[in-house]
Amino acid sequence: MNCERYSEWLGDAVDGALDPAHQAELDAHLRGCTDCRELLSDLMEIRAAAATLDRLTPSPDLWKAIAAHVDASRHASAASPPARVTRPPSWMQLAAAAALVTLLGAAVWFGVSLRSPRTGSESVAELARASSELQLAEQHYLNAIASLEQLTVQKDTTLDPVVAAEIAQSLQSIDRAIDDSRAALKAEPGSFVAQTSLLEALRMKVAVLQETVSLMNARS
């Protein structure tokens, strides 16, 4: 069964943003598609787990890193001749997002490594609660990633070599960001910024793998 059309709707369905007509069509598809039902269940669990976390505010150092990246991109664009605007495929958009996730992961690790240790202003109980919530949310993401990776292995489909290389590079970048965020959390377990960076990197890996499955479905 070709799930590409419907897998793109799952995120909106989880957020309650799908219009009634599309929701009805998706519901009909889900009744006959085990893979999409399982993926939707994983995404709903991730959303529920993420909702239990406090709203986090990135540190000024992290925003400075983002601003520097944006300024560099703007200057590079200004120096280049105008080109015909086309909409890149979704996998290219995910690759660009993965690159930014890598930048944020490195910025988080750099910021935490320069910050002096905490002096005990946060209680052990607070740190334990935050760590428990993070582990719960992280596990939901890891479950979704495992399910998607299993789907990519099971499908007897070969992607275009260029696309496959871009996807592999994006996943490598995301894995580096995950490692950086985990290193930052090891150095400072109570860092809200590092927690947010880790969950964002995991979310992006889910998105890249979901797009990979969609591309495989389109070629099958």
mmCIF file of C-alpha atoms in Angstrom:
data_model
loop_
_atom_site.group_PDB
_atom_site.id
_atom_site.type_symbol
_atom_site.label_atom_id
_atom_site.label_comp_id
_atom_site.label_asym_id
_atom_site.label_seq_id
_atom_site.Cartn_x
_atom_site.Cartn_y
_atom_site.Cartn_z
ATOM 1 C CA MET A 1 0.000 0.000 0.000
ATOM 2 C CA ASN A 2 1.361 3.411 -0.971
ATOM 3 C CA CYS A 3 1.398 5.509 2.214
ATOM 4 C CA GLU A 4 3.166 8.613 0.879
ATOM 5 C CA ARG A 5 -0.019 10.681 0.546
ATOM 6 C CA TYR A 6 -1.097 9.919 4.091
ATOM 7 C CA SER A 7 2.225 9.937 5.939
ATOM 8 C CA GLU A 8 2.539 13.639 5.114
ATOM 9 C CA TRP A 9 -0.728 14.281 6.982
ATOM 10 C CA LEU A 10 0.186 12.508 10.210
ATOM 11 C CA GLY A 11 1.921 15.509 11.794
ATOM 12 C CA ASP A 12 -1.103 17.750 11.181
ATOM 13 C CA ALA A 13 -3.405 14.998 12.436
ATOM 14 C CA VAL A 14 -1.474 14.754 15.701
ATOM 15 C CA ASP A 15 -1.650 18.543 16.105
ATOM 16 C CA GLY A 16 -5.378 18.591 15.300
ATOM 17 C CA ALA A 17 -4.716 20.812 12.282
ATOM 18 C CA LEU A 18 -6.071 18.512 9.556
ATOM 19 C CA ASP A 19 -9.314 19.660 7.921
ATOM 20 C CA PRO A 20 -12.361 17.369 8.279
ATOM 21 C CA ALA A 21 -12.248 16.028 4.715
ATOM 22 C CA HIS A 22 -8.594 15.046 4.902
ATOM 23 C CA GLN A 23 -9.063 13.686 8.423
ATOM 24 C CA ALA A 24 -11.877 11.419 7.226
ATOM 25 C CA GLU A 25 -9.740 10.176 4.329
ATOM 26 C CA LEU A 26 -6.793 9.575 6.664
ATOM 27 C CA ASP A 27 -9.005 7.702 9.135
ATOM 28 C CA ALA A 28 -10.200 5.418 6.346
ATOM 29 C CA HIS A 29 -6.592 4.725 5.334
ATOM 30 C CA LEU A 30 -5.517 4.061 8.915
ATOM 31 C CA ARG A 31 -8.182 1.390 9.331
ATOM 32 C CA GLY A 32 -6.380 -0.694 6.725
ATOM 33 C CA CYS A 33 -2.735 0.278 7.272
ATOM 34 C CA THR A 34 -0.909 -1.118 10.294
ATOM 35 C CA ASP A 35 2.345 0.741 9.567
ATOM 36 C CA CYS A 36 0.679 4.160 9.494
ATOM 37 C CA ARG A 37 -1.362 3.373 12.610
ATOM 38 C CA GLU A 38 1.791 2.442 14.509
ATOM 39 C CA LEU A 39 3.596 5.560 13.301
ATOM 40 C CA LEU A 40 0.639 7.754 14.278
ATOM 41 C CA SER A 41 0.583 6.121 17.713
ATOM 42 C CA ASP A 42 4.288 6.818 18.188
ATOM 43 C CA LEU A 43 3.881 10.441 17.120
ATOM 44 C CA MET A 44 0.937 10.924 19.497
ATOM 45 C CA GLU A 45 2.964 9.466 22.378
ATOM 46 C CA ILE A 46 5.844 11.804 21.531
ATOM 47 C CA ARG A 47 3.516 14.811 21.504
ATOM 48 C CA ALA A 48 1.967 13.797 24.835
ATOM 49 C CA ALA A 49 5.387 13.312 26.415
ATOM 50 C CA ALA A 50 6.680 16.618 25.084
ATOM 51 C CA ALA A 51 3.620 18.387 26.501
ATOM 52 C CA THR A 52 4.705 17.402 30.013
ATOM 53 C CA LEU A 53 7.944 19.353 29.675
ATOM 54 C CA ASP A 54 8.203 22.961 30.749
ATOM 55 C CA ARG A 55 8.454 25.630 28.055
ATOM 56 C CA LEU A 56 12.161 26.248 27.657
ATOM 57 C CA THR A 57 13.991 29.454 26.763
ATOM 58 C CA PRO A 58 17.280 29.113 24.841
ATOM 59 C CA SER A 59 20.247 30.916 26.342
ATOM 60 C CA PRO A 60 21.533 34.218 24.859
ATOM 61 C CA ASP A 61 24.662 32.384 23.668
ATOM 62 C CA LEU A 62 22.547 29.994 21.636
ATOM 63 C CA TRP A 63 20.595 32.833 20.014
ATOM 64 C CA LYS A 64 23.895 34.542 19.144
ATOM 65 C CA ALA A 65 25.070 31.390 17.371
ATOM 66 C CA ILE A 66 21.829 31.232 15.393
ATOM 67 C CA ALA A 67 22.048 34.935 14.501
ATOM 68 C CA ALA A 68 25.632 34.531 13.294
ATOM 69 C CA HIS A 69 24.573 31.629 11.076
ATOM 70 C CA VAL A 70 21.670 33.633 9.612
ATOM 71 C CA ASP A 71 23.889 36.684 8.960
ATOM 72 C CA ALA A 72 26.470 34.537 7.182
ATOM 73 C CA SER A 73 23.777 33.006 4.992
ATOM 74 C CA ARG A 74 22.322 36.436 4.198
ATOM 75 C CA HIS A 75 25.703 37.853 3.144
ATOM 76 C CA ALA A 76 26.386 34.810 0.976
ATOM 77 C CA SER A 77 23.012 35.222 -0.730
ATOM 78 C CA ALA A 78 23.603 38.930 -1.349
ATOM 79 C CA ALA A 79 26.945 38.189 -3.020
ATOM 80 C CA SER A 80 25.432 35.604 -5.358
ATOM 81 C CA PRO A 81 23.603 36.525 -8.592
ATOM 82 C CA PRO A 82 19.805 36.168 -8.495
ATOM 83 C CA ALA A 83 18.559 32.767 -9.534
ATOM 84 C CA ARG A 84 15.201 31.350 -10.524
ATOM 85 C CA VAL A 85 13.299 30.440 -7.378
ATOM 86 C CA THR A 86 12.132 26.854 -7.178
ATOM 87 C CA ARG A 87 10.736 24.903 -4.295
ATOM 88 C CA PRO A 88 13.208 22.238 -3.167
ATOM 89 C CA PRO A 89 11.987 18.704 -2.519
ATOM 90 C CA SER A 90 11.018 18.008 1.073
ATOM 91 C CA TRP A 91 14.113 15.856 1.614
ATOM 92 C CA MET A 92 16.289 18.858 0.697
ATOM 93 C CA GLN A 93 14.415 21.006 3.206
ATOM 94 C CA LEU A 94 15.016 18.334 5.839
ATOM 95 C CA ALA A 95 18.713 18.246 4.934
ATOM 96 C CA ALA A 96 18.947 22.001 5.469
ATOM 97 C CA ALA A 97 17.125 21.697 8.772
ATOM 98 C CA ALA A 98 19.456 18.885 9.801
ATOM 99 C CA ALA A 99 22.432 21.164 9.181
ATOM 100 C CA LEU A 100 20.919 23.786 11.481
ATOM 101 C CA VAL A 101 20.247 21.136 14.125
ATOM 102 C CA THR A 102 23.946 20.245 13.973
ATOM 103 C CA LEU A 103 24.866 23.899 14.472
ATOM 104 C CA LEU A 104 22.558 24.174 17.467
ATOM 105 C CA GLY A 105 23.928 20.984 18.995
ATOM 106 C CA ALA A 106 27.473 22.305 18.712
ATOM 107 C CA ALA A 107 26.407 25.670 20.126
ATOM 108 C CA VAL A 108 24.751 23.999 23.096
ATOM 109 C CA TRP A 109 27.862 21.931 23.856
ATOM 110 C CA PHE A 110 30.122 24.968 23.445
ATOM 111 C CA GLY A 111 27.925 27.088 25.712
ATOM 112 C CA VAL A 112 27.694 24.460 28.438
ATOM 113 C CA SER A 113 31.423 23.729 28.318
ATOM 114 C CA LEU A 114 32.198 27.393 29.004
ATOM 115 C CA ARG A 115 29.614 27.810 31.750
ATOM 116 C CA SER A 116 30.764 27.468 35.331
ATOM 117 C CA PRO A 117 29.252 24.608 37.377
ATOM 118 C CA ARG A 118 26.016 25.226 39.245
ATOM 119 C CA THR A 119 26.269 26.002 42.919
ATOM 120 C CA GLY A 120 23.337 23.946 44.136
ATOM 121 C CA SER A 121 20.566 26.448 43.454
ATOM 122 C CA GLU A 122 18.556 23.626 41.904
ATOM 123 C CA SER A 123 17.616 20.849 44.244
ATOM 124 C CA VAL A 124 18.431 17.216 43.624
ATOM 125 C CA ALA A 125 14.699 16.495 43.421
ATOM 126 C CA GLU A 126 14.192 19.068 40.652
ATOM 127 C CA LEU A 127 17.079 17.652 38.633
ATOM 128 C CA ALA A 128 15.771 14.119 39.097
ATOM 129 C CA ARG A 129 12.286 15.137 37.929
ATOM 130 C CA ALA A 130 13.643 16.932 34.860
ATOM 131 C CA SER A 131 15.870 13.973 34.035
ATOM 132 C CA SER A 132 12.954 11.552 34.345
ATOM 133 C CA GLU A 133 10.754 13.643 32.043
ATOM 134 C CA LEU A 134 13.554 13.963 29.509
ATOM 135 C CA GLN A 135 14.187 10.217 29.517
ATOM 136 C CA LEU A 136 10.483 9.551 28.940
ATOM 137 C CA ALA A 137 10.277 11.926 25.978
ATOM 138 C CA GLU A 138 13.581 10.655 24.583
ATOM 139 C CA GLN A 139 12.384 7.047 24.771
ATOM 140 C CA HIS A 140 9.249 7.860 22.784
ATOM 141 C CA TYR A 141 11.393 9.430 20.064
ATOM 142 C CA LEU A 142 13.747 6.447 20.072
ATOM 143 C CA ASN A 143 10.784 4.075 19.718
ATOM 144 C CA ALA A 144 9.546 6.020 16.690
ATOM 145 C CA ILE A 145 13.055 6.071 15.196
ATOM 146 C CA ALA A 146 13.424 2.312 15.655
ATOM 147 C CA SER A 147 10.072 1.682 13.959
ATOM 148 C CA LEU A 148 10.961 3.906 11.010
ATOM 149 C CA GLU A 149 14.432 2.400 10.637
ATOM 150 C CA GLN A 150 12.836 -1.045 10.563
ATOM 151 C CA LEU A 151 10.507 0.101 7.787
ATOM 152 C CA THR A 152 13.416 1.373 5.673
ATOM 153 C CA VAL A 153 15.184 -1.984 6.052
ATOM 154 C CA GLN A 154 12.086 -4.030 5.230
ATOM 155 C CA LYS A 155 11.281 -2.148 2.024
ATOM 156 C CA ASP A 156 12.841 -3.671 -1.090
ATOM 157 C CA THR A 157 13.287 -0.280 -2.747
ATOM 158 C CA THR A 158 16.398 1.537 -3.970
ATOM 159 C CA LEU A 159 16.471 5.317 -3.773
ATOM 160 C CA ASP A 160 18.197 7.576 -6.255
ATOM 161 C CA PRO A 161 21.915 7.539 -5.291
ATOM 162 C CA VAL A 162 22.080 11.329 -4.924
ATOM 163 C CA VAL A 163 19.004 11.413 -2.703
ATOM 164 C CA ALA A 164 20.246 8.443 -0.670
ATOM 165 C CA ALA A 165 23.600 10.171 -0.119
ATOM 166 C CA GLU A 166 21.909 13.393 1.012
ATOM 167 C CA ILE A 167 19.684 11.500 3.427
ATOM 168 C CA ALA A 168 22.654 9.577 4.835
ATOM 169 C CA GLN A 169 24.581 12.824 5.315
ATOM 170 C CA SER A 170 21.600 14.433 7.049
ATOM 171 C CA LEU A 171 21.242 11.490 9.418
ATOM 172 C CA GLN A 172 24.965 11.624 10.219
ATOM 173 C CA SER A 173 24.666 15.350 10.992
ATOM 174 C CA ILE A 174 21.684 14.742 13.245
ATOM 175 C CA ASP A 175 23.475 11.919 15.055
ATOM 176 C CA ARG A 176 26.389 14.294 15.746
ATOM 177 C CA ALA A 177 23.937 16.851 17.139
ATOM 178 C CA ILE A 178 22.400 14.159 19.355
ATOM 179 C CA ASP A 179 25.866 13.201 20.621
ATOM 180 C CA ASP A 180 26.736 16.874 21.295
ATOM 181 C CA SER A 181 23.511 17.422 23.209
ATOM 182 C CA ARG A 182 24.025 14.289 25.282
ATOM 183 C CA ALA A 183 27.584 15.380 26.056
ATOM 184 C CA ALA A 184 26.242 18.760 27.171
ATOM 185 C CA LEU A 185 23.671 17.058 29.394
ATOM 186 C CA LYS A 186 26.370 14.869 30.902
ATOM 187 C CA ALA A 187 28.376 17.991 31.739
ATOM 188 C CA GLU A 188 25.309 19.830 33.064
ATOM 189 C CA PRO A 189 22.311 17.538 33.679
ATOM 190 C CA GLY A 190 20.010 20.454 34.507
ATOM 191 C CA SER A 191 20.608 22.392 31.273
ATOM 192 C CA PHE A 192 17.210 23.197 29.765
ATOM 193 C CA VAL A 193 18.875 24.302 26.518
ATOM 194 C CA ALA A 194 20.686 20.980 26.144
ATOM 195 C CA GLN A 195 17.428 19.113 26.839
ATOM 196 C CA THR A 196 15.617 21.107 24.163
ATOM 197 C CA SER A 197 18.452 20.611 21.676
ATOM 198 C CA LEU A 198 18.431 16.844 22.225
ATOM 199 C CA LEU A 199 14.666 16.529 21.732
ATOM 200 C CA GLU A 200 14.781 18.737 18.631
ATOM 201 C CA ALA A 201 17.547 16.604 17.106
ATOM 202 C CA LEU A 202 15.563 13.437 17.817
ATOM 203 C CA ARG A 203 12.434 15.016 16.324
ATOM 204 C CA MET A 204 14.375 15.927 13.200
ATOM 205 C CA LYS A 205 15.671 12.358 12.864
ATOM 206 C CA VAL A 206 12.071 11.109 12.991
ATOM 207 C CA ALA A 207 11.162 13.604 10.234
ATOM 208 C CA VAL A 208 14.063 12.558 7.982
ATOM 209 C CA LEU A 209 13.280 8.859 8.412
ATOM 210 C CA GLN A 210 9.586 9.476 7.788
ATOM 211 C CA GLU A 211 10.460 11.291 4.565
ATOM 212 C CA THR A 212 12.759 8.404 3.594
ATOM 213 C CA VAL A 213 9.890 5.938 3.988
ATOM 214 C CA SER A 214 7.652 8.218 1.899
ATOM 215 C CA LEU A 215 10.253 8.354 -0.888
ATOM 216 C CA MET A 216 10.588 4.571 -0.835
ATOM 217 C CA ASN A 217 6.816 4.177 -1.007
ATOM 218 C CA ALA A 218 6.707 6.527 -3.998
ATOM 219 C CA ARG A 219 9.208 4.332 -5.885
ATOM 220 C CA SER A 220 7.582 1.016 -5.005
#
